[in-house]
Structures are given as C-alpha cells and as structure tokens.
Tab-separated table of C-alpha atoms in Angstrom:
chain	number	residue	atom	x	y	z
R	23	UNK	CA	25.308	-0.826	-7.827
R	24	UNK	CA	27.176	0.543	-4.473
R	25	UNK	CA	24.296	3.133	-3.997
R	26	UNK	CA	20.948	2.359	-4.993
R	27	UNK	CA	19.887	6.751	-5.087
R	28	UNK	CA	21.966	6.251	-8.628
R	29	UNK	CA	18.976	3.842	-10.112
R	30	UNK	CA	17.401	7.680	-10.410
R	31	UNK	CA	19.677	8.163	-13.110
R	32	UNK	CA	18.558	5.376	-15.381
R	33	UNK	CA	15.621	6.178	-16.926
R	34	UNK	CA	14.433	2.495	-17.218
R	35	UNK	CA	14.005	2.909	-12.908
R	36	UNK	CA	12.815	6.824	-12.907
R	37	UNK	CA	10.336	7.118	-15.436
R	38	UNK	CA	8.102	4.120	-13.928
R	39	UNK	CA	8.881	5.224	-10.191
R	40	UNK	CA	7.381	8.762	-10.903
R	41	UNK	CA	4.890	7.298	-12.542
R	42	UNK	CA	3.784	4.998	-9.558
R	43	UNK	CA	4.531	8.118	-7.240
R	44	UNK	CA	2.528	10.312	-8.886
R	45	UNK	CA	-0.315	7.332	-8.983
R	46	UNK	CA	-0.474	6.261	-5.740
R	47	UNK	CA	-0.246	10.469	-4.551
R	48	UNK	CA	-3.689	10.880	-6.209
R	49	UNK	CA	-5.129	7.711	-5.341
R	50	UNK	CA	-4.343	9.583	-1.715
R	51	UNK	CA	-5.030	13.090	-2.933
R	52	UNK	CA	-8.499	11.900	-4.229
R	53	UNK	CA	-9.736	9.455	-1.433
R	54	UNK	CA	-8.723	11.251	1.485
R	55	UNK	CA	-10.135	14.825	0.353
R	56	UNK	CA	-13.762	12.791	-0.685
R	57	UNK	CA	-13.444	11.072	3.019
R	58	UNK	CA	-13.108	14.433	4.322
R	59	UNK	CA	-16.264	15.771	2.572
R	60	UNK	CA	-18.329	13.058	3.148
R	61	UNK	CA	-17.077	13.444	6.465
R	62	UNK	CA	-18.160	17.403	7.445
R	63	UNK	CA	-20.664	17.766	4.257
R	64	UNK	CA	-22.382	15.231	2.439
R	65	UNK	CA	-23.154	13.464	5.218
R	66	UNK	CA	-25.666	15.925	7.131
R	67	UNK	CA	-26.563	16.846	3.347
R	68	UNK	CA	-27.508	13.309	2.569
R	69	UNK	CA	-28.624	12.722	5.782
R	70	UNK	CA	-26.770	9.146	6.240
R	71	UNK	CA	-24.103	8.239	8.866
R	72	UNK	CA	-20.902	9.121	8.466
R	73	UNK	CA	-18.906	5.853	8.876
R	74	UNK	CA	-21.719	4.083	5.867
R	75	UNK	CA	-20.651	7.010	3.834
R	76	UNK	CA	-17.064	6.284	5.074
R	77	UNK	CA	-16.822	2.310	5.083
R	78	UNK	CA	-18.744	2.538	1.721
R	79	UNK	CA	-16.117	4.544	0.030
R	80	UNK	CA	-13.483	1.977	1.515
R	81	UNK	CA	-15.257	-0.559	-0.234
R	82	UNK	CA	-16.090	0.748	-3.330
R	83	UNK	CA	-12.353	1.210	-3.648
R	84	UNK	CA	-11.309	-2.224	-2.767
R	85	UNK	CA	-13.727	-4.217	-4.420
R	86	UNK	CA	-12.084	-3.851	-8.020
R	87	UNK	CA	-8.940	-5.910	-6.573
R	88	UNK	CA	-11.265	-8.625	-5.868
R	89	UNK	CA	-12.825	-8.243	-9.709
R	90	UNK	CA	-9.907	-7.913	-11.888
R	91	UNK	CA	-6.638	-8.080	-10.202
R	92	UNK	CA	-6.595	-11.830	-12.434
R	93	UNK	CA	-7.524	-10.037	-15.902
R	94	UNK	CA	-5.259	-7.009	-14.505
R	95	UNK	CA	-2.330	-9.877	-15.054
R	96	UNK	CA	-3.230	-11.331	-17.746
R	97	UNK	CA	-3.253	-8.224	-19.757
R	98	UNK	CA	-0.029	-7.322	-18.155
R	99	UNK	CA	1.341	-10.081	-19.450
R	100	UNK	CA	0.372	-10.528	-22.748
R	101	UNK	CA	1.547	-6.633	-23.953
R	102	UNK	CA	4.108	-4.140	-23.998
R	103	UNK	CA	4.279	-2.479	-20.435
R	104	UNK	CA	5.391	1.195	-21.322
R	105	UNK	CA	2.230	1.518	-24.296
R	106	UNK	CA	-0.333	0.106	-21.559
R	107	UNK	CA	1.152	2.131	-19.103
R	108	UNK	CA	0.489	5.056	-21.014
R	109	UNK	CA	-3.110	3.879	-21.866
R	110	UNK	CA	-3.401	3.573	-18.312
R	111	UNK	CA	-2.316	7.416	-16.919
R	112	UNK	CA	-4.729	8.558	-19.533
R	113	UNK	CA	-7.607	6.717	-17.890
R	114	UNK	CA	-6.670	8.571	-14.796
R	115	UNK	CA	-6.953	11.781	-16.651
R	116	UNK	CA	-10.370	10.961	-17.549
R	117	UNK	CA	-11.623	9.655	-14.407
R	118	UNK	CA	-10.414	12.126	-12.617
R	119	UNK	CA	-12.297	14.778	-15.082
R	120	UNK	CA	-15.260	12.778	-13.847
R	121	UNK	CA	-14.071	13.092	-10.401
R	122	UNK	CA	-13.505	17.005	-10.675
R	123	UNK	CA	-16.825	17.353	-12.064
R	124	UNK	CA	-18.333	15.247	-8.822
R	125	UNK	CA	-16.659	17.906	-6.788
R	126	UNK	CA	-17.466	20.672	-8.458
R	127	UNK	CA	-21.288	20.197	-8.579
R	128	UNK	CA	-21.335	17.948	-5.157
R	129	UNK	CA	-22.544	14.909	-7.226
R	130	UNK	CA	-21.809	12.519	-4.554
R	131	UNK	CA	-22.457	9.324	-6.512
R	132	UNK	CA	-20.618	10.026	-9.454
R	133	UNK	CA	-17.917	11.060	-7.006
R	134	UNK	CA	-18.495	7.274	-6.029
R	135	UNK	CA	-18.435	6.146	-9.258
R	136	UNK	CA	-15.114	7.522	-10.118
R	137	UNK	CA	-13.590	6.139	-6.704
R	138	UNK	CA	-14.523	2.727	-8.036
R	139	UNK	CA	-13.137	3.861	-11.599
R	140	UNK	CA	-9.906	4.921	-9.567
R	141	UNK	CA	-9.929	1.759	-7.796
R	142	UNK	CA	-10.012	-0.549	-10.735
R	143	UNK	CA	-6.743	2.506	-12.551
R	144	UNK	CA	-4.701	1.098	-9.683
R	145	UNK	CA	-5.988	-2.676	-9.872
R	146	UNK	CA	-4.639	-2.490	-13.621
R	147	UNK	CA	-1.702	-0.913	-12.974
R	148	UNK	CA	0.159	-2.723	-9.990
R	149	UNK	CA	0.753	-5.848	-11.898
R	150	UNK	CA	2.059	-3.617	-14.459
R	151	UNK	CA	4.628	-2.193	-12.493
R	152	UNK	CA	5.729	-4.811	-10.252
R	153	UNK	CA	5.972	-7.116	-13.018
R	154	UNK	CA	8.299	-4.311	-14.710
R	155	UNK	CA	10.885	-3.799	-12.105
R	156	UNK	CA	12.601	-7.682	-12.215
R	157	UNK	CA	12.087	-7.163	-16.373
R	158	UNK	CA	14.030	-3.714	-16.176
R	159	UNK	CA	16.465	-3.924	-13.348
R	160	UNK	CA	19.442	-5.656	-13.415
R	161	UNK	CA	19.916	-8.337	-10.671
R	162	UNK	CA	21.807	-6.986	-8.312
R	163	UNK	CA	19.670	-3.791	-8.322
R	164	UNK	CA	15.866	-5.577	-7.434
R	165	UNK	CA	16.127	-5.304	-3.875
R	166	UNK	CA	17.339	-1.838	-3.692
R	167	UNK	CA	14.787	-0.877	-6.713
R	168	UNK	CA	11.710	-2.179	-4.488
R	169	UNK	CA	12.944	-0.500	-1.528
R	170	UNK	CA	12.908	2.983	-3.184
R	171	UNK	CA	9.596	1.601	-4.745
R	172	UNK	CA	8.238	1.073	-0.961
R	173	UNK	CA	9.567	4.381	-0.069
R	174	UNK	CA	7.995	6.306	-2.739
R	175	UNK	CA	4.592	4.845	-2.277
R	176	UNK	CA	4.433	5.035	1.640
R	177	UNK	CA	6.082	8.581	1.267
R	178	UNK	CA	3.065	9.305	-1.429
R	179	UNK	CA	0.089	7.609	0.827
R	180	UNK	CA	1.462	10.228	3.314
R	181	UNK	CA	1.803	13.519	1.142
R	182	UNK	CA	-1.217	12.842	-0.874
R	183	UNK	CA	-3.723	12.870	2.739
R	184	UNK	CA	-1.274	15.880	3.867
R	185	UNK	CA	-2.129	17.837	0.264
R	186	UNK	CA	-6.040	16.281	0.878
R	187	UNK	CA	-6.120	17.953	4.424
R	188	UNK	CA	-4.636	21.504	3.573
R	189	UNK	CA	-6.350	21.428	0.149
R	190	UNK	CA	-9.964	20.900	1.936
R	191	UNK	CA	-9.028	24.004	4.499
R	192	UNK	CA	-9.362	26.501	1.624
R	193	UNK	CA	-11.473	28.761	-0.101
R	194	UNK	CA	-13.112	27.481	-3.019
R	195	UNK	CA	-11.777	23.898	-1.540
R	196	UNK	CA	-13.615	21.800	-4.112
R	197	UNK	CA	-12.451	23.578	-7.055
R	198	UNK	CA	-8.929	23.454	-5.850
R	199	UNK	CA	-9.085	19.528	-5.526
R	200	UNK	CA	-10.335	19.687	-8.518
R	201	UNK	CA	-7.686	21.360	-10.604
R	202	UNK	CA	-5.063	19.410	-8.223
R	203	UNK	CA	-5.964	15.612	-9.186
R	204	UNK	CA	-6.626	17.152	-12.841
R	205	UNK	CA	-2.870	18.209	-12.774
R	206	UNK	CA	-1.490	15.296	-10.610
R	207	UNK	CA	-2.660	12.874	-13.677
R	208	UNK	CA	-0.962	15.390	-16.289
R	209	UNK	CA	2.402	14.922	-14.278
R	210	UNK	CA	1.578	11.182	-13.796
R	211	UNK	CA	0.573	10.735	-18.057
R	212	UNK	CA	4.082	12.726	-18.745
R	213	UNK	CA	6.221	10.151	-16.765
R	214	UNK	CA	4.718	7.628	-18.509
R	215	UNK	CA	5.769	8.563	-21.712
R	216	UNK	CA	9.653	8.002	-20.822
R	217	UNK	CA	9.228	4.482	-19.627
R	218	UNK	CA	11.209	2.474	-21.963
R	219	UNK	CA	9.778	-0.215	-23.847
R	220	UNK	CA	9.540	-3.670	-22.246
R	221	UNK	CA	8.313	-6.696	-24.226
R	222	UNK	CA	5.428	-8.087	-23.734
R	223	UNK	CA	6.644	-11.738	-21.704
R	224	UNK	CA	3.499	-13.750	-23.781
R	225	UNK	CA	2.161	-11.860	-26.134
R	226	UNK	CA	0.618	-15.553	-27.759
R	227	UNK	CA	-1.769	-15.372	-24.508
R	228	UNK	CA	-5.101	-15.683	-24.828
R	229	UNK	CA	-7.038	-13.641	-22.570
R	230	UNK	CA	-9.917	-15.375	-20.341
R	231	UNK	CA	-12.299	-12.086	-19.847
R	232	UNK	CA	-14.310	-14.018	-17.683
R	233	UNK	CA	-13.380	-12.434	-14.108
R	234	UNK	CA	-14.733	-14.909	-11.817
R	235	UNK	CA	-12.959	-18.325	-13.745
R	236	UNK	CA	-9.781	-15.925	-14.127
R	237	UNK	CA	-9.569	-15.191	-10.428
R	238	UNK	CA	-9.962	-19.179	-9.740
R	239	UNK	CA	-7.707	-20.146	-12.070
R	240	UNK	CA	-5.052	-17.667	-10.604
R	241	UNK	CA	-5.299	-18.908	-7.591
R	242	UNK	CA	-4.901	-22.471	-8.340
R	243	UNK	CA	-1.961	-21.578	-10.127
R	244	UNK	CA	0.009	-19.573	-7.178
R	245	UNK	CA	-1.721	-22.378	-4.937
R	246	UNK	CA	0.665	-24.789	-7.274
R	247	UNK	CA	3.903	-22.840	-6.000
R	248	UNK	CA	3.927	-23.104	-2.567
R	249	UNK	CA	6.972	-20.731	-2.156
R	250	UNK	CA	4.963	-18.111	-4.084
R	251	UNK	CA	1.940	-18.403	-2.225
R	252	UNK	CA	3.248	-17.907	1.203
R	253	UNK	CA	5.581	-14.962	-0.404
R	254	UNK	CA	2.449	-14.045	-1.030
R	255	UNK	CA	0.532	-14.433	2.331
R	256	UNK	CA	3.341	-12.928	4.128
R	257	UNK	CA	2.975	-9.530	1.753
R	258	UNK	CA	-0.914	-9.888	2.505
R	259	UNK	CA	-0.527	-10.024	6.514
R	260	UNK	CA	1.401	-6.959	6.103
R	261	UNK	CA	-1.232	-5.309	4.549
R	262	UNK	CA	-3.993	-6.266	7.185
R	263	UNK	CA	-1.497	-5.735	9.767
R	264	UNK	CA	-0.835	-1.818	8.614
R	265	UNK	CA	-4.779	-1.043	8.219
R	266	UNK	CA	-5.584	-2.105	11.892
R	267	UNK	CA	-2.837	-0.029	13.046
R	268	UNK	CA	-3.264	2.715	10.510
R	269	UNK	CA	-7.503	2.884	10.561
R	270	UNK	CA	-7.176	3.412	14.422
R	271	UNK	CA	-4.524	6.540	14.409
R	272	UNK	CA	-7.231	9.136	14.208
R	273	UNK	CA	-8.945	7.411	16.793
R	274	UNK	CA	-6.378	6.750	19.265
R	275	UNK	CA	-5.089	10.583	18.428
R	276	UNK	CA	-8.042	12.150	19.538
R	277	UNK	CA	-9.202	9.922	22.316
R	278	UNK	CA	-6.030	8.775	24.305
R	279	UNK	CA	-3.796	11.200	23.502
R	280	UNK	CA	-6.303	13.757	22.891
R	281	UNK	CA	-4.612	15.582	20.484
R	282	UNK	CA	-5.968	17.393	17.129
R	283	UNK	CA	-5.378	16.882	13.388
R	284	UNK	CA	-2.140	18.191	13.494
R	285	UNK	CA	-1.143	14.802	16.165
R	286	UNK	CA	-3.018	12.596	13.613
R	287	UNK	CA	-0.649	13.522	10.926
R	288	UNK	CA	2.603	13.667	12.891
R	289	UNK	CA	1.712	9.607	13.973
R	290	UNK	CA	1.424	9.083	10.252
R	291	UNK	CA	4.662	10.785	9.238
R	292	UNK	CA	6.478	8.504	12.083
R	293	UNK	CA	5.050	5.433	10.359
R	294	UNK	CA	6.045	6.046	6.943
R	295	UNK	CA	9.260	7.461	7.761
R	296	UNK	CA	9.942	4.251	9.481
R	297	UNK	CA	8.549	2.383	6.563
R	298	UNK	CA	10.714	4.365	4.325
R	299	UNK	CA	14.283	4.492	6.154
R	300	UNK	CA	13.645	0.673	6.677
R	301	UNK	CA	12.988	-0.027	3.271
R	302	UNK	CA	15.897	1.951	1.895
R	303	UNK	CA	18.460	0.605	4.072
R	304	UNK	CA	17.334	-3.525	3.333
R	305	UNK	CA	19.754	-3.085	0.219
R	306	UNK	CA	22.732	-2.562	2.139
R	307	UNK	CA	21.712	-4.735	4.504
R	308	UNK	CA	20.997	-7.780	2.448
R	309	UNK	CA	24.529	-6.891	0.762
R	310	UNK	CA	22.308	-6.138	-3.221
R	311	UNK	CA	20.672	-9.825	-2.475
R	312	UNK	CA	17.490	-11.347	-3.008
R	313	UNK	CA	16.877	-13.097	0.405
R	314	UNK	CA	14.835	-13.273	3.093
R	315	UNK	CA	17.218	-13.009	5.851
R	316	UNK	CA	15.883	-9.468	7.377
R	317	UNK	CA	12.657	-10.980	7.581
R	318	UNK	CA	12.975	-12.318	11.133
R	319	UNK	CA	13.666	-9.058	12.291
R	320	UNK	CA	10.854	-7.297	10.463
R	321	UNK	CA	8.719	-10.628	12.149
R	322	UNK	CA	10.145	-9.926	15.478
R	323	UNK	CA	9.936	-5.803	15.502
R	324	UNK	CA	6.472	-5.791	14.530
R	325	UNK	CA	5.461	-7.577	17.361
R	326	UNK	CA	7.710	-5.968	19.855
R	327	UNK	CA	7.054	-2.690	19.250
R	328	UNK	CA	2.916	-3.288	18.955
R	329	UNK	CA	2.978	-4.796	22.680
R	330	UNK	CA	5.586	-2.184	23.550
R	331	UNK	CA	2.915	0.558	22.313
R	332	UNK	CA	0.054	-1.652	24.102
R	333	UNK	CA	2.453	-0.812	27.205
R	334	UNK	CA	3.615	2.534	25.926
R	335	UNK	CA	-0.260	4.491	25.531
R	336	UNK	CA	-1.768	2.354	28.799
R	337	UNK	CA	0.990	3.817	30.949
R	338	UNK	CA	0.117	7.650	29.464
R	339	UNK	CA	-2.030	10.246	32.047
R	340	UNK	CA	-2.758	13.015	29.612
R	341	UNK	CA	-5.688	15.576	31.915
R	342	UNK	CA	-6.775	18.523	30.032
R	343	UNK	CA	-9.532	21.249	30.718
R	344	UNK	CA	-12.630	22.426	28.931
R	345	UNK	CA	-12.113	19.319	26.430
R	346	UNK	CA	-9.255	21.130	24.631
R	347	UNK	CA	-7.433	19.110	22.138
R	348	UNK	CA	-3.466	19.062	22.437
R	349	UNK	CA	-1.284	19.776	19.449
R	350	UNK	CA	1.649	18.360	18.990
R	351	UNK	CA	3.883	20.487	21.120
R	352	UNK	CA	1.977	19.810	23.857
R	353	UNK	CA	2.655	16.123	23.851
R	354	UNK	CA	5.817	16.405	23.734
R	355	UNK	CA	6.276	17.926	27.140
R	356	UNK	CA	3.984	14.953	28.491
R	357	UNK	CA	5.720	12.141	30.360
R	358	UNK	CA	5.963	8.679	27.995
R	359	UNK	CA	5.024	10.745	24.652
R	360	UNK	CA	8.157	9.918	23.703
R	361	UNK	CA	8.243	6.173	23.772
R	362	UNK	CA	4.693	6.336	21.738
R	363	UNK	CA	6.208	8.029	18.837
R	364	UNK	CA	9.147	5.722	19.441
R	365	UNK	CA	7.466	2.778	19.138
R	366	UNK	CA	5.068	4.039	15.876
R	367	UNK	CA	7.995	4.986	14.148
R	368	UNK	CA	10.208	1.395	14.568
R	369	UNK	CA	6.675	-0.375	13.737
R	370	UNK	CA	6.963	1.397	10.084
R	371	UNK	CA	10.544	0.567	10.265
R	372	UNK	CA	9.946	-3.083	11.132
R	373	UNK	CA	7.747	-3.016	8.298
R	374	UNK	CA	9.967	-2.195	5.454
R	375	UNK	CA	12.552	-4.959	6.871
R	376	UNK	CA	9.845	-6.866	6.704
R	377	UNK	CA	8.252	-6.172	3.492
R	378	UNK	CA	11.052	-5.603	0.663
R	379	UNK	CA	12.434	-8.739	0.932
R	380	UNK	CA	9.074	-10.585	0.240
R	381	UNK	CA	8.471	-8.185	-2.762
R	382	UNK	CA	12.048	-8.814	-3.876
R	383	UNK	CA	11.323	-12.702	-3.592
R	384	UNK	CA	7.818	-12.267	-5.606
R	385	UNK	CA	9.231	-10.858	-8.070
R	386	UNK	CA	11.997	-13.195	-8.109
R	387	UNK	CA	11.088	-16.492	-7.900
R	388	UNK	CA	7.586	-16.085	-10.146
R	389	UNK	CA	8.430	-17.615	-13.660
R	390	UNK	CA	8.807	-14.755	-16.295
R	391	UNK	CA	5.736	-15.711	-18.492
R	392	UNK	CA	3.353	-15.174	-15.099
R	393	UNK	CA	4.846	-12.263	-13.436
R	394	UNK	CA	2.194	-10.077	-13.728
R	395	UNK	CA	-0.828	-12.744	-13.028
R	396	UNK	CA	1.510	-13.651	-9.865
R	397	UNK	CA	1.057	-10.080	-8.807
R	398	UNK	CA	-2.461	-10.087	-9.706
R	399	UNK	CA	-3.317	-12.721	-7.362
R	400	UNK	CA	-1.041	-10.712	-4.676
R	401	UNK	CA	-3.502	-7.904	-5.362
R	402	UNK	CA	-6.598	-10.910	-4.448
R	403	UNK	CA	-5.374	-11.536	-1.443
R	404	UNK	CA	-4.105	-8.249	-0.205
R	405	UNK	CA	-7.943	-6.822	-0.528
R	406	UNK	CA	-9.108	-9.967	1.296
R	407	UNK	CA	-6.575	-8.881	4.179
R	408	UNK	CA	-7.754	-6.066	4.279
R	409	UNK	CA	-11.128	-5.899	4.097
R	410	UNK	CA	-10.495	-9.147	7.300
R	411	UNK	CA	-8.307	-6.785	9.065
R	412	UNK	CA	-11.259	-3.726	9.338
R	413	UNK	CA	-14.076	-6.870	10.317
R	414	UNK	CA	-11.175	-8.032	12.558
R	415	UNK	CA	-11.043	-4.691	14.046
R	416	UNK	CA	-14.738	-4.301	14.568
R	417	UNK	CA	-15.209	-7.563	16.104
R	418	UNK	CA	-12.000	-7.302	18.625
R	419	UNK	CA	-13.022	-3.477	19.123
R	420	UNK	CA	-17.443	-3.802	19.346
R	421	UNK	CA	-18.151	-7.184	20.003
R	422	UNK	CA	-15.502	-7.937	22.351
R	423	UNK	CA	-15.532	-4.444	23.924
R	424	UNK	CA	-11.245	-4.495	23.924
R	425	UNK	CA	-9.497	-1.210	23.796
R	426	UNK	CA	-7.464	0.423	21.236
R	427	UNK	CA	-4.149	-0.298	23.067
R	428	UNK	CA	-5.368	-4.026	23.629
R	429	UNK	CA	-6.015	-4.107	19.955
R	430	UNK	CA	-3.020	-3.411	19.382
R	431	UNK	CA	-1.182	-6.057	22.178
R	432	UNK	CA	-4.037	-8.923	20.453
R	433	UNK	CA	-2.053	-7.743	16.756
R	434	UNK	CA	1.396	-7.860	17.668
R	435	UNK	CA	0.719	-11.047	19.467
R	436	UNK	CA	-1.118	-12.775	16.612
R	437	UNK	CA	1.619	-10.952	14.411
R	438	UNK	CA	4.623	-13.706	16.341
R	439	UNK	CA	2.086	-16.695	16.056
R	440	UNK	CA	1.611	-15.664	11.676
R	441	UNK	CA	5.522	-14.802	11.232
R	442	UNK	CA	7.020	-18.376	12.794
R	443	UNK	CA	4.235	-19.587	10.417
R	444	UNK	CA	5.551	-17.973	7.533
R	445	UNK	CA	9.329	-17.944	7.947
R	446	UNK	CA	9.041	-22.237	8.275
R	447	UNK	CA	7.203	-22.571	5.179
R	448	UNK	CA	9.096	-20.825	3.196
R	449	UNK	CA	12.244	-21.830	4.675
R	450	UNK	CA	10.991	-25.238	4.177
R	451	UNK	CA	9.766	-24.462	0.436
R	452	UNK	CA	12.545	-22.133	-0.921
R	453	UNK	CA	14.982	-25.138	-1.375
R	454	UNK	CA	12.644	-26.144	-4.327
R	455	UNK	CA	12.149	-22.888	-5.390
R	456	UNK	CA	14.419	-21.267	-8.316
R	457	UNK	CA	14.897	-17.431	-8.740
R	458	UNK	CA	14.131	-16.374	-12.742
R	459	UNK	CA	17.275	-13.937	-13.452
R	460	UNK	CA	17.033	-11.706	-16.677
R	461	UNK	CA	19.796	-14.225	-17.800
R	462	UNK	CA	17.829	-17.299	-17.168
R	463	UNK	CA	16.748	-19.589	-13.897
R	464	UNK	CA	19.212	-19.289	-11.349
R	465	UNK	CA	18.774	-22.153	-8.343
C-alpha cells in the first residue's frame, strides 16, 4: 500500500485503532486529572504527602501488568478478538461509572480502586490488539499499521493530560471529568463494535488461571526465543528510557527553565510530535518492510540528542524577578531555548525510528498460536522497566545528588552501551529466526 493514511479506509485497521485511541485517551484523561487532584486537594484533605499519594497511584496502575499480562495472553489467544474486545470497552464503561462516582463524592480510595480496575482494562487489552494487527493486516501493511498505531497512542497520552489539565480548571471540575471519561468509554464501546471478526488462533487452549505459574511459564517460553526476547528487551528499554525523560519534564520546566504549565505541556507536545512524525515516516523508510534497519539510528539519536540536551539546558542563563514563572513566549526570546526544544523534539523522533521496527518484528517473528502471550510477556517486562527506570531516577537524582541535565547525559550514555547490546544479539539471532506471514512462515 503506497500510502499507509489509506489503512483508515479499511475497517479491519480503523475500527481497532479508534478503539485503542479512544483507550489509551482515557487511560490519560483519567490518571492525569486524579494526579492533579491528589495533587492540589486530597492531599492537604488527607493530610499525606503528595508524591505517596502520587507514586502510589503510579503503582497501583502498573502493578496489574505484573499480575496478568500472562493470563491477559492466554485469553487473547484462545478467543475471538472483536467479541472480547467488546467485553472489554464495556468494562471500561463500568469502571469508569465507579470512577465518576469517586469524583463526584471525593471517595479517594475507590478512585484508587478503579485506577487499579483501569490498569488491569489496559493489561487485558494490549495483547488483544497487538496480537490483532499481524492477524488483520496484510504483510506489506504491518510496519506502516504500527506506526499509525504509535502515533495514535503517543498523540492520545498527549491529548488525554491536555483534556485532564483544562478539564480540572473548571467550574464544577469533578463533575465534568466525570461525564468526560463516562462519554470517552461510550465512543471507545462504539468502535468496538465494527472490529471485524478475527479467529480465535487456539481456541483448544486451556487456560492456566494461576497468575504467578502463568507469568513463569511465559517467560520461559519468550526466554526459549532468543530473537523474541531481546525484541522484547529493546521495546522495554524504550519504555524506561521515555519515563526518566518524561517523569522529569515538569520538573526541569519549572526549575531550569522556570517556566509554568503552559512550558510543561509545550515540552510534551515536542516529544510526541517527534514520536509521531518518526513513527509515521519508518514505512517509507523501511520501503513497507519488516526490518530492523532504522534501528541504529533510533539507537544512535537517542543518545545524541540526550547528551546534546545535557549540553543544551547546562549552557541556558534564564534570571527572572519576584520568582515569576515564564510562559512559553518568553522562552522563546531566551538565548539556547531553541536548541532545548530541538533536541526534545528529535529525542521523540529518535524514538519512533527506534520503536516501530521492534513492534513490527514482535509481531512478526512470534509464532501465530502465541501472539498474544508474546505480547503479554512484553507487557511483564515493560512494567519492570518502568517501575526500574523511576528507582533509577531516584537513586541517580537523591542518593547520588546528580542533576536533572546529568540525568539525562548518565541516560543517553547508558542508552549507546544497551543499543550496541541489543542490535548484536539480534543481529546475531535473527538468522535463526523466521517471520510468521498470514500465508505461512516466511524465512
């Protein structure tokens, strides 16, 4: 397909794109507007810090990947995608009911409880749907399906904190959140409903409910295909190397460049605009293949551009009066701004060089009766990045008593030492490797 903005067209791609969309939006939506009331409200309310209110929330999320991303496969496996997607978007709908009643009457723990409800919607639903592209798209259309895939969801991290922030601002704010997810997981139940059907890929499998066994067994499975499980430790270093970026922005905002809100979410937009643009374009530059020839490049700008911005915010001399914060105007009539948001945005674009073509591969390469427990155990070790990358953080950051900017330098330096890693072992394991077409096993 010569332009992959006419997979919007086929309802096979559309339907489960707006479904993920609208997903991943009020995953956003939901856990950035409860961040920012525990943040100015419940915390003086409850009387407890604000970053154990905070880090508590981040966990509460995360933990169901560590639970059930394993059963999250099996079940993906065993049935029908479009009928257990649907089953799925009317969870939402119910937990976020739950949720809007949290808000409404300031119930902060069953505002919890339906985080970690939300948590474990997602953890059931990404093996679903990354499992679903290679099933639905035709082979020369995977790489540019996941790249509109990685586009939508960055672009929907991004809008759904945007929509948080403005929605928090109002009158009545926690009524209008309230109505919002509510709708959101209409929109997101709707989509569902034109997904076409997809067969189940072993419906004869028997499900191990047991979570802990199931996540061990998983494991040792992926650990069996070595290709696979350094596909898979690649996607997982990109995840723990977006949070330490990403956690800091607020931080690094406000304190070196000393700007307000408005500066926190112009830095975001940069990095998922990058993300996006260089996501979209690794179709045509792959030429509609399944490789991992960008990745170098993604390897190499992701370290560049993090000691570039090391360079980049220690060269900055930002003086203002009377502790007033700078919008983002201001900066950008201050000397080396520039190169900042430069260097932010071609991190994000780095990224999606970096990142399609190891989705692409995943999906690829894993045999067609374990797609979805494949993805499952991506989901394992993507929450254990993460959750390494924010103890990382606080260790490079507290205990070491570094800087934000030398944070950053100590990533992007670690980040060339991981990618040579990566790019020999799977250079050195993709000749035994074979790429499951919808046709058959393709060497």
């Amino acid at each position: 397909m010569s332009n992959q903005f006419q997979l919007f067209k086929r309802r096979r791609f559309s339907a489960m794109f707006f479904t993920q969309f609208l997903g991943a939006f009020n995953d956003n939506i939901f856990k950035q507007a409860l961040i920012l009331v525990l943040t100015y409200t419940a915390a003086s309310k409850l009387g407890v810090e604000v970053s154990i209110l905070n880090n508590l929330a981040a966990m509460l999320f995360i933990l169901p990947y560590f639970l059930f991303s394993a059963l999250a496969g099996q079940i993906a496996d065993k049935y029908e995608k479009s009928k257990l997607t649907q089953f799925i978007k009317l969870l939402e709908l119910v937990i976020m009911a739950v949720a809007a009643v949290g808000f409404v009457f300031e119930w902060y723990a069953l505002l919890f409880v339906a985080l970690f409800l939300m948590g474990t919607h997602s953890t059931f639903f990404g093996p679903i749907k990354y499992a679903y592209l290679p099933q639905a798209m035709k082979e020369d259309e995977l790489v540019g399906a996941n790249g509109l895939f990685q586009m939508g969801t960055s672009l929907a991290i991004l809008v759904g904190m945007i929509v948080a922030g403005i929605l928090t601002q109002l009158s009545q704010s926690l009524y209008w959140i309230s109505a919002t997810v509510l709708v959101v997981a209409v929109l997101g139940y709707l989509a569902a409903r034109y997904i076409p059907t997809m067969p189940a890929m072993q419906p004869d499998l028997k499900i191990n409910w047991n979570i802990i066994t199931t996540s061990l067994a998983t494991v040792r499975y992926l650990y069996s295909l070595p290709f696979l499980f350094f596909i898979i430790l690649g996607n997982s270093w990109f995840w723990f190397y977006g949070a330490t970026f990403l956690t800091q922005v607020p931080e690094f905002s406000k304190v070196i460049l000393l700007g307000d809100e408005s500066v926190v979410i112009f830095l975001l937009t940069l990095f998922s605009v990058g993300v996006s643009i260089g996501s979209v374009l690794c179709k045509t530059l792959t030429k509609n293949k399944v490789s991992l020839r960008l990745l170098p490049f993604g390897i190499a700008g992701l370290s560049i551009f993090a000691i570039d911005l090391y360079f980049s915010l220690s060269g900055l001399d930002i003086n203002v009066n009377n502790d007033t914060l700078l919008g983002i105007g201001d900066l950008f009539n201050i000397s080396g701004s520039w190169r900042v948001f430069a260097d932010l945005f071609l991190l994000g674009f780095s990224g999606g060089l970096y990142i399609v073509p190891l989705y692409a591969s995943m999906q690829a390469y894993a045999p067609k009766s374990h797609r979805a427990r494949i993805v499952g155990a991506n989901n394992i070790f993507n929450a254990i990045f993460m959750v390494t990358s924010a103890i990382f953080a606080i260790v490079i950051l507290n205990v070491l008593g570094f800087t934000l900017p030398q944070l950053f330098l100590v990533t992007g330096l670690l980040n060339i030492l991981f990618g040579a890693f990566l790019y020999i072992k799977l250079n050195k394991h993709i000749k035994h490797a074979v790429i499951q077409t919808n046709d058959g096993i393709a060497p």
